[in-house]
XYZ file of C-alpha atoms in Angstrom:
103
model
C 134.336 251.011 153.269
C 132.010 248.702 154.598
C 129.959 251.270 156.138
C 129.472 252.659 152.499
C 127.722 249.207 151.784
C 125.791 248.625 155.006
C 124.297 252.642 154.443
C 122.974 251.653 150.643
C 119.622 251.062 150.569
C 119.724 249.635 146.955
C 118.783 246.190 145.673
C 121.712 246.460 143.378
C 125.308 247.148 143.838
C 126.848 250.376 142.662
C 128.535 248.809 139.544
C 124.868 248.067 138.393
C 124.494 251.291 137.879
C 127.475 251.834 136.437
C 126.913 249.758 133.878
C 124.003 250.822 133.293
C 125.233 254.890 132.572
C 128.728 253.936 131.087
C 127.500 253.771 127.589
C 124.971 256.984 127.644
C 126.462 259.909 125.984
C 127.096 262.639 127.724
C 123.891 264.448 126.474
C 122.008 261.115 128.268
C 124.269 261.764 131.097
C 123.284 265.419 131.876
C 119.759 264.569 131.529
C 120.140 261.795 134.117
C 121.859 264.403 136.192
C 119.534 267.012 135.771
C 116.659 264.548 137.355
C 118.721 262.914 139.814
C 119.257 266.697 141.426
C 115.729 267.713 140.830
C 114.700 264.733 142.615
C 116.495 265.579 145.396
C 115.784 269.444 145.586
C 112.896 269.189 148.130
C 114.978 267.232 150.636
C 117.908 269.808 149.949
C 115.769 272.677 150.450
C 114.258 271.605 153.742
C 117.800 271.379 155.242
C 119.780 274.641 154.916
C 123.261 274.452 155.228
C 125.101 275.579 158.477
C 127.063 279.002 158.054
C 130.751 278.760 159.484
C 132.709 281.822 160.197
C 136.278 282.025 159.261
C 137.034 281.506 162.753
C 135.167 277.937 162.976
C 136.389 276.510 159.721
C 140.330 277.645 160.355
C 139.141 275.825 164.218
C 138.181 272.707 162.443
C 140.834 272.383 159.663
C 143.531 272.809 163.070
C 141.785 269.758 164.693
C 141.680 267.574 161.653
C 145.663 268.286 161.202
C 146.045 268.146 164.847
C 144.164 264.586 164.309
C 146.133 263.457 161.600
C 149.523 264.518 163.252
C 148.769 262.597 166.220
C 147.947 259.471 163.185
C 144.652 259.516 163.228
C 142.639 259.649 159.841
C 142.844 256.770 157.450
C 145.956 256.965 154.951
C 144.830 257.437 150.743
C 146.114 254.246 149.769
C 144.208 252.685 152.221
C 140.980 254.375 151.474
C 141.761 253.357 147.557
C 142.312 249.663 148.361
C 139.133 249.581 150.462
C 137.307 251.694 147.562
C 138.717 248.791 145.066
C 138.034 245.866 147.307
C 134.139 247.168 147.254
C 133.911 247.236 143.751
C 135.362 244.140 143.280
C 132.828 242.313 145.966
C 129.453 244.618 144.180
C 130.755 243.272 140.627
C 131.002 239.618 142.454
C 127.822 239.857 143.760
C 126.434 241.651 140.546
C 127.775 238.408 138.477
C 126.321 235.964 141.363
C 122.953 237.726 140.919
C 122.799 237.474 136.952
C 124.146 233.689 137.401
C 121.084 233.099 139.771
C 118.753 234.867 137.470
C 119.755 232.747 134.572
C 119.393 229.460 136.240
C-alpha cells in the first residue's frame, strides 16, 4: 500500500480526516458528500468513461482469472494487513505531528 501513500498529495494522513468526519451526523456527512462530488464534477465531466462491449469485459475478466490462476494478484489478507499497517503508520505520524505542534 505504499503506493497509496506516495500518490496522496495531502499534508495530513488519511486518519486526519477521519477524525475529523467520525463524529458528524449523517445529515453533516451527506452534505460533505454532496460538495466533495460537486467539487469534482468538472474534472469528471471532461473525462468520459470508456464504453466496453460484452465481448471486452468477458476478455478482461478471463485475463485477470487467467492472472490469478497462474498466482498473480495480491491475496485479501494481504491487501488487509497492508491496508492496517497504513493506518497504523498515518495515526503514528498523525500523533508525531500533534506532539511536535504542542512542543
Amino acid at each position: 500500500m505504499a503506493t497509496t501513500t506516495a500518490r496522496r498529495r495531502s499534508t495530513h494522513p488519511m486518519s486526519y480526516y477521519w477524525s475529523v468526519v467520525k463524529d458528524m451526523n449523517d445529515s453533516q456527512k451527506l452534505e460533505l458528500i454532496t460538495l466533495l462530488a460537486e467539487s469534482v464534477k468538472p474534472q469528471m465531466s471532461t473525462k468520459p468513461m470508456k464504453r466496453y462491449t460484452m465481448a471486452e469485459l468477458n476478455a478482461m475478466l478471463d485475463e485477470a482469472e487467467a492472472e490469478i490462476a497462474a498466482g498473480g494478484g495480491t491475496p485479501h489478507e494481504e491487501v488487509m494487513r497492508e491496508w492496517e499497517e497504513e493506518l497504523a503508520r498515518e495515526e503514528q505520524e498523525e500523533l508525531e505531528m500533534q506532539m511536535s505542534e504542542t512542543l
